[in-house]
Amino acid sequence: MANNYKALKEAFVSNLTGGTILEINEITLVAPAAVLLWSILQSRHDVFKPYNVAAYMIDFLLNCSAILLATTLYSSEPLLLNGLIILPAVAAFLSKPSSKPQASPAKPLVKAGPKDATQKDVQDPLPIKPFVTSYRGTMMIITCTAILAVDFKVFPRRFGKVENWGTSLMDLGVGSFVFSAGVVSARSVLKQRLLPKDSTRVAKGLLQRLSLSARHSFPLLVLGLIRLFSVKSLDYAEHVSEYGVHWNFFFTLAFIPPAVALFQDALDMLPSPTLLPLLLGAGYQMALDSTDLKAYILTAPRTDLLSQNREGVFSFIGYLAIFLAGQATGT
């Protein structure tokens, strides 16, 4: 009985073909629409100040429930859901704003000395981008929603990860997750570049970069091992052709920082940070099309450790290119 249940569950998330890019855009459009309504309610009506129980419920409905509805009950009519969110946003914008208390008198400006100004610039030379935070937050909510909902029938099969060809919401999600990590990683790179030459700015060697990246990767590696051992020990249903027999997405995320550290010298030599991800992605695609690599990934028998995890190992090249493209975008 247990084996039959496991086989049925594996079949439920296997051999999927995905959907259209247009539909994925319509589904994910719910997130910025909800942020738009949230922003108008706050800027014109101070709905979330103070942040009481009612404000929390509205916040949860807009930023969590709307995405859940878009990927389940409204999956066939995402534009209708977008309209149901945008129309209240327009109404809230056109309505009379709430009366705001008068601002307190501004404090007198204190002229900062050269030392204070320099220290402040070194500590935080780059302003925070709220739209990046919003993008990463809504992407995380969609990711968690899809992971939890994929095992239920109310979640359309076309949103689950495809087998070989096609694009789905969850395929786009893992790529977006890696891309956003690359975008925010550019912040530390830019901070290092903006440091004065006579300060603590030093060029890190390869071993130092690898050591630093290994510390960042260690928690992800532990999570990957925990997932591996828990899935195997519990005999939990798994989609082997997704990443392989032992590989999982945590391992992909864990090995990206050391790989970036290895490519850092190449990044410094190239005139643009965009060139390396383009060359890496194009080279990988050429290898798939002009060699037996594609056939090996799709059909090779699982006889050794590499062939057992060929999907995860070789897809890492694509994920690395996506991460570097995100880092170039952030730069």
Tab-separated table of C-alpha atoms in Angstrom:
chain	number	residue	atom	x	y	z
A	1	MET	CA	0.000	0.000	0.000
A	2	ALA	CA	2.803	2.415	0.946
A	3	ASN	CA	4.694	1.639	-2.269
A	4	ASN	CA	1.548	2.218	-4.334
A	5	TYR	CA	0.949	5.561	-2.614
A	6	LYS	CA	4.556	6.606	-3.236
A	7	ALA	CA	4.314	5.626	-6.915
A	8	LEU	CA	1.051	7.537	-7.343
A	9	LYS	CA	2.492	10.646	-5.716
A	10	GLU	CA	5.628	10.522	-7.855
A	11	ALA	CA	3.481	10.103	-10.984
A	12	PHE	CA	1.388	13.110	-9.902
A	13	VAL	CA	4.408	15.453	-10.190
A	14	SER	CA	6.122	13.725	-13.142
A	15	ASN	CA	5.845	13.992	-16.933
A	16	LEU	CA	4.491	17.554	-16.806
A	17	THR	CA	4.702	19.811	-19.873
A	18	GLY	CA	4.226	23.288	-18.395
A	19	GLY	CA	2.275	26.226	-19.801
A	20	THR	CA	2.791	29.524	-21.601
A	21	ILE	CA	5.010	32.444	-20.626
A	22	LEU	CA	2.017	34.786	-21.032
A	23	GLU	CA	0.014	32.863	-18.446
A	24	ILE	CA	2.954	32.858	-16.020
A	25	ASN	CA	3.211	36.642	-16.395
A	26	GLU	CA	-0.515	37.025	-15.747
A	27	ILE	CA	-0.259	34.884	-12.614
A	28	THR	CA	2.767	36.684	-11.189
A	29	LEU	CA	1.265	40.094	-12.053
A	30	VAL	CA	-0.935	39.587	-8.993
A	31	ALA	CA	2.069	40.265	-6.756
A	32	PRO	CA	2.877	43.812	-7.986
A	33	ALA	CA	-0.855	44.555	-8.195
A	34	ALA	CA	-1.184	43.663	-4.516
A	35	VAL	CA	1.865	45.778	-3.669
A	36	LEU	CA	0.301	48.692	-5.573
A	37	LEU	CA	-2.917	48.442	-3.546
A	38	TRP	CA	-0.928	48.071	-0.305
A	39	SER	CA	1.142	51.180	-1.113
A	40	ILE	CA	-1.907	53.314	-1.948
A	41	LEU	CA	-3.721	52.239	1.219
A	42	GLN	CA	-0.680	53.204	3.268
A	43	SER	CA	0.343	56.423	1.510
A	44	ARG	CA	-3.150	57.948	1.258
A	45	HIS	CA	-5.047	56.364	4.138
A	46	ASP	CA	-2.454	55.196	6.692
A	47	VAL	CA	-4.113	51.784	6.891
A	48	PHE	CA	-1.019	50.090	8.311
A	49	LYS	CA	-0.210	52.684	10.972
A	50	PRO	CA	-0.652	51.516	13.657
A	51	TYR	CA	-0.070	47.925	12.623
A	52	ASN	CA	-2.958	46.331	14.494
A	53	VAL	CA	-4.873	43.095	13.931
A	54	ALA	CA	-7.027	44.581	11.153
A	55	ALA	CA	-3.942	45.931	9.373
A	56	TYR	CA	-2.272	42.528	9.689
A	57	MET	CA	-5.279	40.771	8.153
A	58	ILE	CA	-5.362	43.188	5.194
A	59	ASP	CA	-1.610	42.797	4.760
A	60	PHE	CA	-1.890	39.003	4.787
A	61	LEU	CA	-4.821	38.987	2.341
A	62	LEU	CA	-2.975	41.206	-0.129
A	63	ASN	CA	0.530	39.753	0.009
A	64	CYS	CA	-0.180	36.068	0.725
A	65	SER	CA	-3.777	35.121	0.005
A	66	ALA	CA	-3.855	36.928	-3.353
A	67	ILE	CA	-0.926	34.845	-4.608
A	68	LEU	CA	-2.491	31.666	-3.227
A	69	LEU	CA	-5.745	32.437	-5.076
A	70	ALA	CA	-3.836	33.238	-8.292
A	71	THR	CA	-2.178	29.815	-8.295
A	72	THR	CA	-5.281	27.854	-7.298
A	73	LEU	CA	-8.913	29.027	-7.580
A	74	TYR	CA	-8.199	31.869	-10.040
A	75	SER	CA	-5.540	29.984	-12.020
A	76	SER	CA	-7.801	29.919	-15.095
A	77	GLU	CA	-8.786	33.591	-14.751
A	78	PRO	CA	-5.734	35.440	-13.425
A	79	LEU	CA	-6.660	38.681	-15.210
A	80	LEU	CA	-9.979	38.724	-13.358
A	81	LEU	CA	-8.142	38.508	-10.038
A	82	ASN	CA	-5.768	41.270	-11.167
A	83	GLY	CA	-8.786	43.425	-11.947
A	84	LEU	CA	-10.336	42.720	-8.554
A	85	ILE	CA	-7.114	44.029	-6.966
A	86	ILE	CA	-6.400	46.976	-9.273
A	87	LEU	CA	-9.950	48.422	-9.163
A	88	PRO	CA	-9.844	48.944	-5.370
A	89	ALA	CA	-6.388	50.462	-5.818
A	90	VAL	CA	-7.804	53.015	-8.274
A	91	ALA	CA	-10.746	53.710	-5.965
A	92	ALA	CA	-8.429	54.168	-2.973
A	93	PHE	CA	-6.222	56.505	-4.980
A	94	LEU	CA	-9.153	58.676	-6.145
A	95	SER	CA	-10.822	58.797	-2.741
A	96	LYS	CA	-10.169	61.574	-0.270
A	97	PRO	CA	-6.944	60.907	1.635
A	98	SER	CA	-7.071	60.587	5.379
A	99	SER	CA	-6.062	63.578	7.460
A	100	LYS	CA	-2.502	63.202	8.569
A	101	PRO	CA	-1.114	64.761	11.746
A	102	GLN	CA	1.188	67.685	11.228
A	103	ALA	CA	4.792	66.764	11.019
A	104	SER	CA	6.933	67.645	14.000
A	105	PRO	CA	9.397	70.485	13.524
A	106	ALA	CA	12.555	69.418	11.854
A	107	LYS	CA	15.582	69.061	14.073
A	108	PRO	CA	18.398	71.518	13.447
A	109	LEU	CA	21.020	70.180	11.134
A	110	VAL	CA	24.335	69.320	12.699
A	111	LYS	CA	27.257	69.725	10.387
A	112	ALA	CA	29.227	66.518	10.250
A	113	GLY	CA	32.956	66.617	10.272
A	114	PRO	CA	35.054	65.109	7.466
A	115	LYS	CA	35.808	62.040	9.579
A	116	ASP	CA	32.117	61.366	10.320
A	117	ALA	CA	31.100	61.824	6.699
A	118	THR	CA	33.828	59.503	5.470
A	119	GLN	CA	32.945	56.876	8.044
A	120	LYS	CA	29.228	57.016	7.126
A	121	ASP	CA	29.985	56.691	3.407
A	122	VAL	CA	32.258	53.709	4.011
A	123	GLN	CA	29.674	51.942	6.173
A	124	ASP	CA	26.795	52.271	3.723
A	125	PRO	CA	27.756	53.852	0.387
A	126	LEU	CA	24.759	52.342	-1.424
A	127	PRO	CA	21.099	53.112	-0.686
A	128	ILE	CA	18.626	50.301	-0.069
A	129	LYS	CA	16.315	49.627	-3.040
A	130	PRO	CA	12.780	48.945	-1.711
A	131	PHE	CA	11.617	47.476	-5.040
A	132	VAL	CA	14.304	44.774	-4.745
A	133	THR	CA	13.025	43.899	-1.275
A	134	SER	CA	9.470	43.783	-2.614
A	135	TYR	CA	10.509	41.575	-5.529
A	136	ARG	CA	12.381	39.125	-3.307
A	137	GLY	CA	9.589	39.047	-0.719
A	138	THR	CA	6.800	38.310	-3.181
A	139	MET	CA	8.999	35.773	-4.969
A	140	MET	CA	9.570	33.966	-1.660
A	141	ILE	CA	5.831	33.901	-0.975
A	142	ILE	CA	5.097	32.483	-4.434
A	143	THR	CA	7.879	29.914	-3.959
A	144	CYS	CA	6.566	28.699	-0.594
A	145	THR	CA	2.982	28.659	-1.886
A	146	ALA	CA	3.907	26.587	-4.942
A	147	ILE	CA	6.035	24.104	-2.963
A	148	LEU	CA	3.207	23.491	-0.492
A	149	ALA	CA	0.401	23.485	-3.093
A	150	VAL	CA	2.014	21.308	-5.781
A	151	ASP	CA	0.877	18.109	-4.044
A	152	PHE	CA	-2.802	19.111	-4.251
A	153	LYS	CA	-5.167	18.876	-7.208
A	154	VAL	CA	-6.277	22.496	-6.823
A	155	PHE	CA	-2.776	23.486	-8.004
A	156	PRO	CA	-2.800	23.087	-11.833
A	157	ARG	CA	-0.342	20.531	-13.197
A	158	ARG	CA	0.901	23.018	-15.795
A	159	PHE	CA	2.429	25.075	-12.956
A	160	GLY	CA	4.621	22.184	-11.753
A	161	LYS	CA	8.169	21.610	-12.965
A	162	VAL	CA	8.285	20.169	-16.470
A	163	GLU	CA	9.982	16.878	-17.271
A	164	ASN	CA	12.221	17.740	-20.237
A	165	TRP	CA	10.810	20.513	-22.446
A	166	GLY	CA	8.694	23.545	-21.681
A	167	THR	CA	8.389	26.236	-19.029
A	168	SER	CA	6.266	26.383	-15.915
A	169	LEU	CA	5.691	28.674	-12.944
A	170	MET	CA	7.921	26.541	-10.704
A	171	ASP	CA	10.659	26.368	-13.361
A	172	LEU	CA	10.653	30.138	-13.499
A	173	GLY	CA	10.657	30.242	-9.699
A	174	VAL	CA	13.933	28.393	-9.145
A	175	GLY	CA	15.643	30.512	-11.804
A	176	SER	CA	14.247	33.697	-10.270
A	177	PHE	CA	15.436	32.575	-6.836
A	178	VAL	CA	19.016	32.207	-8.093
A	179	PHE	CA	18.817	35.436	-10.137
A	180	SER	CA	17.679	37.482	-7.123
A	181	ALA	CA	20.504	36.029	-5.030
A	182	GLY	CA	22.925	37.251	-7.690
A	183	VAL	CA	21.332	40.716	-7.711
A	184	VAL	CA	21.811	41.273	-3.973
A	185	SER	CA	25.308	39.725	-4.002
A	186	ALA	CA	26.404	42.668	-6.154
A	187	ARG	CA	25.993	44.954	-3.151
A	188	SER	CA	29.050	43.584	-1.357
A	189	VAL	CA	31.036	43.709	-4.613
A	190	LEU	CA	30.155	47.371	-5.155
A	191	LYS	CA	30.910	48.267	-1.538
A	192	GLN	CA	34.380	46.769	-1.892
A	193	ARG	CA	34.977	48.758	-5.083
A	194	LEU	CA	33.848	52.039	-3.497
A	195	LEU	CA	36.283	51.799	-0.611
A	196	PRO	CA	39.167	54.312	-0.847
A	197	LYS	CA	42.411	52.847	-2.107
A	198	ASP	CA	44.225	53.848	1.069
A	199	SER	CA	41.671	52.116	3.347
A	200	THR	CA	41.244	48.448	4.209
A	201	ARG	CA	40.544	47.567	0.592
A	202	VAL	CA	42.686	44.607	-0.346
A	203	ALA	CA	42.582	42.165	-3.203
A	204	LYS	CA	41.526	38.751	-1.926
A	205	GLY	CA	43.426	35.746	-3.208
A	206	LEU	CA	41.766	32.614	-4.541
A	207	LEU	CA	42.204	30.597	-1.328
A	208	GLN	CA	40.824	33.459	0.765
A	209	ARG	CA	37.808	33.824	-1.537
A	210	LEU	CA	37.159	30.082	-1.441
A	211	SER	CA	37.415	30.036	2.347
A	212	LEU	CA	34.950	32.916	2.670
A	213	SER	CA	32.517	31.386	0.178
A	214	ALA	CA	32.729	28.009	1.941
A	215	ARG	CA	31.512	29.618	5.167
A	216	HIS	CA	28.523	31.061	3.314
A	217	SER	CA	27.810	27.712	1.654
A	218	PHE	CA	28.099	25.543	4.763
A	219	PRO	CA	24.523	26.125	6.103
A	220	LEU	CA	23.050	25.355	2.666
A	221	LEU	CA	25.186	22.228	2.393
A	222	VAL	CA	23.920	21.067	5.797
A	223	LEU	CA	20.314	21.694	4.722
A	224	GLY	CA	20.947	19.687	1.560
A	225	LEU	CA	22.338	16.766	3.533
A	226	ILE	CA	19.436	16.910	5.997
A	227	ARG	CA	16.958	16.814	3.118
A	228	LEU	CA	18.831	13.947	1.450
A	229	PHE	CA	18.964	11.775	4.568
A	230	SER	CA	15.399	12.544	5.629
A	231	VAL	CA	13.958	11.735	2.180
A	232	LYS	CA	15.905	8.480	1.921
A	233	SER	CA	15.290	7.327	5.491
A	234	LEU	CA	11.550	8.050	5.322
A	235	ASP	CA	11.235	6.583	1.832
A	236	TYR	CA	9.443	9.789	0.838
A	237	ALA	CA	8.175	10.238	-2.712
A	238	GLU	CA	10.730	12.066	-4.857
A	239	HIS	CA	10.988	13.185	-8.459
A	240	VAL	CA	14.356	11.634	-9.370
A	241	SER	CA	14.574	13.158	-12.850
A	242	GLU	CA	14.351	16.662	-11.333
A	243	TYR	CA	17.872	16.793	-9.853
A	244	GLY	CA	18.953	13.163	-9.635
A	245	VAL	CA	19.095	10.457	-6.983
A	246	HIS	CA	21.046	12.407	-4.324
A	247	TRP	CA	21.225	16.003	-5.568
A	248	ASN	CA	18.739	18.685	-4.512
A	249	PHE	CA	18.331	22.448	-4.898
A	250	PHE	CA	20.163	23.160	-1.629
A	251	PHE	CA	23.315	21.633	-3.109
A	252	THR	CA	22.946	23.843	-6.177
A	253	LEU	CA	22.714	26.950	-3.990
A	254	ALA	CA	25.602	25.772	-1.806
A	255	PHE	CA	28.067	25.291	-4.672
A	256	ILE	CA	27.344	28.634	-6.361
A	257	PRO	CA	29.493	30.843	-4.027
A	258	PRO	CA	32.676	28.728	-4.468
A	259	ALA	CA	32.105	28.664	-8.229
A	260	VAL	CA	31.743	32.461	-8.299
A	261	ALA	CA	34.964	32.726	-6.288
A	262	LEU	CA	36.746	30.628	-8.923
A	263	PHE	CA	35.456	32.898	-11.706
A	264	GLN	CA	36.261	36.152	-9.888
A	265	ASP	CA	39.584	36.673	-11.678
A	266	ALA	CA	37.867	36.223	-15.058
A	267	LEU	CA	35.168	38.697	-14.015
A	268	ASP	CA	37.815	41.273	-13.099
A	269	MET	CA	39.551	40.910	-16.479
A	270	LEU	CA	36.446	41.216	-18.653
A	271	PRO	CA	35.318	44.728	-19.679
A	272	SER	CA	31.720	44.010	-18.610
A	273	PRO	CA	30.322	41.655	-15.941
A	274	THR	CA	27.594	40.682	-18.416
A	275	LEU	CA	30.028	38.914	-20.750
A	276	LEU	CA	30.852	35.972	-18.485
A	277	PRO	CA	27.249	34.755	-17.935
A	278	LEU	CA	26.571	35.189	-21.668
A	279	LEU	CA	29.669	33.190	-22.601
A	280	LEU	CA	28.923	30.534	-19.979
A	281	GLY	CA	25.286	30.153	-21.016
A	282	ALA	CA	26.054	30.165	-24.737
A	283	GLY	CA	28.885	27.661	-24.297
A	284	TYR	CA	26.645	25.313	-22.307
A	285	GLN	CA	23.896	25.556	-24.932
A	286	MET	CA	26.394	24.822	-27.714
A	287	ALA	CA	27.631	21.780	-25.786
A	288	LEU	CA	24.046	20.518	-25.471
A	289	ASP	CA	23.332	20.993	-29.177
A	290	SER	CA	26.631	19.885	-30.727
A	291	THR	CA	27.724	17.004	-28.472
A	292	ASP	CA	26.183	13.948	-26.814
A	293	LEU	CA	25.711	15.866	-23.563
A	294	LYS	CA	21.966	16.351	-24.066
A	295	ALA	CA	21.396	12.652	-24.725
A	296	TYR	CA	23.537	11.761	-21.702
A	297	ILE	CA	21.519	14.025	-19.392
A	298	LEU	CA	18.174	12.751	-20.668
A	299	THR	CA	18.720	9.035	-21.195
A	300	ALA	CA	21.985	7.794	-19.654
A	301	PRO	CA	21.652	4.786	-17.314
A	302	ARG	CA	22.324	5.571	-13.656
A	303	THR	CA	25.426	3.416	-13.138
A	304	ASP	CA	27.695	5.673	-11.055
A	305	LEU	CA	27.503	8.761	-8.833
A	306	LEU	CA	27.745	11.214	-11.737
A	307	SER	CA	25.117	9.514	-13.892
A	308	GLN	CA	22.832	9.141	-10.871
A	309	ASN	CA	22.899	12.903	-10.346
A	310	ARG	CA	23.488	14.087	-13.913
A	311	GLU	CA	20.458	16.435	-13.936
A	312	GLY	CA	21.608	18.352	-10.880
A	313	VAL	CA	25.307	18.375	-11.781
A	314	PHE	CA	24.917	19.694	-15.320
A	315	SER	CA	22.017	22.048	-14.589
A	316	PHE	CA	24.395	23.743	-12.145
A	317	ILE	CA	26.132	25.340	-15.147
A	318	GLY	CA	22.889	27.026	-16.149
A	319	TYR	CA	22.153	28.142	-12.595
A	320	LEU	CA	25.660	29.603	-12.304
A	321	ALA	CA	25.097	31.595	-15.505
A	322	ILE	CA	21.775	32.874	-14.104
A	323	PHE	CA	23.438	33.877	-10.820
A	324	LEU	CA	26.215	35.750	-12.650
A	325	ALA	CA	23.607	37.474	-14.822
A	326	GLY	CA	21.823	38.575	-11.648
A	327	GLN	CA	25.076	39.835	-10.200
A	328	ALA	CA	25.769	41.783	-13.402
A	329	THR	CA	22.285	43.282	-13.229
A	330	GLY	CA	22.791	44.251	-9.581
A	331	THR	CA	26.149	45.817	-10.431
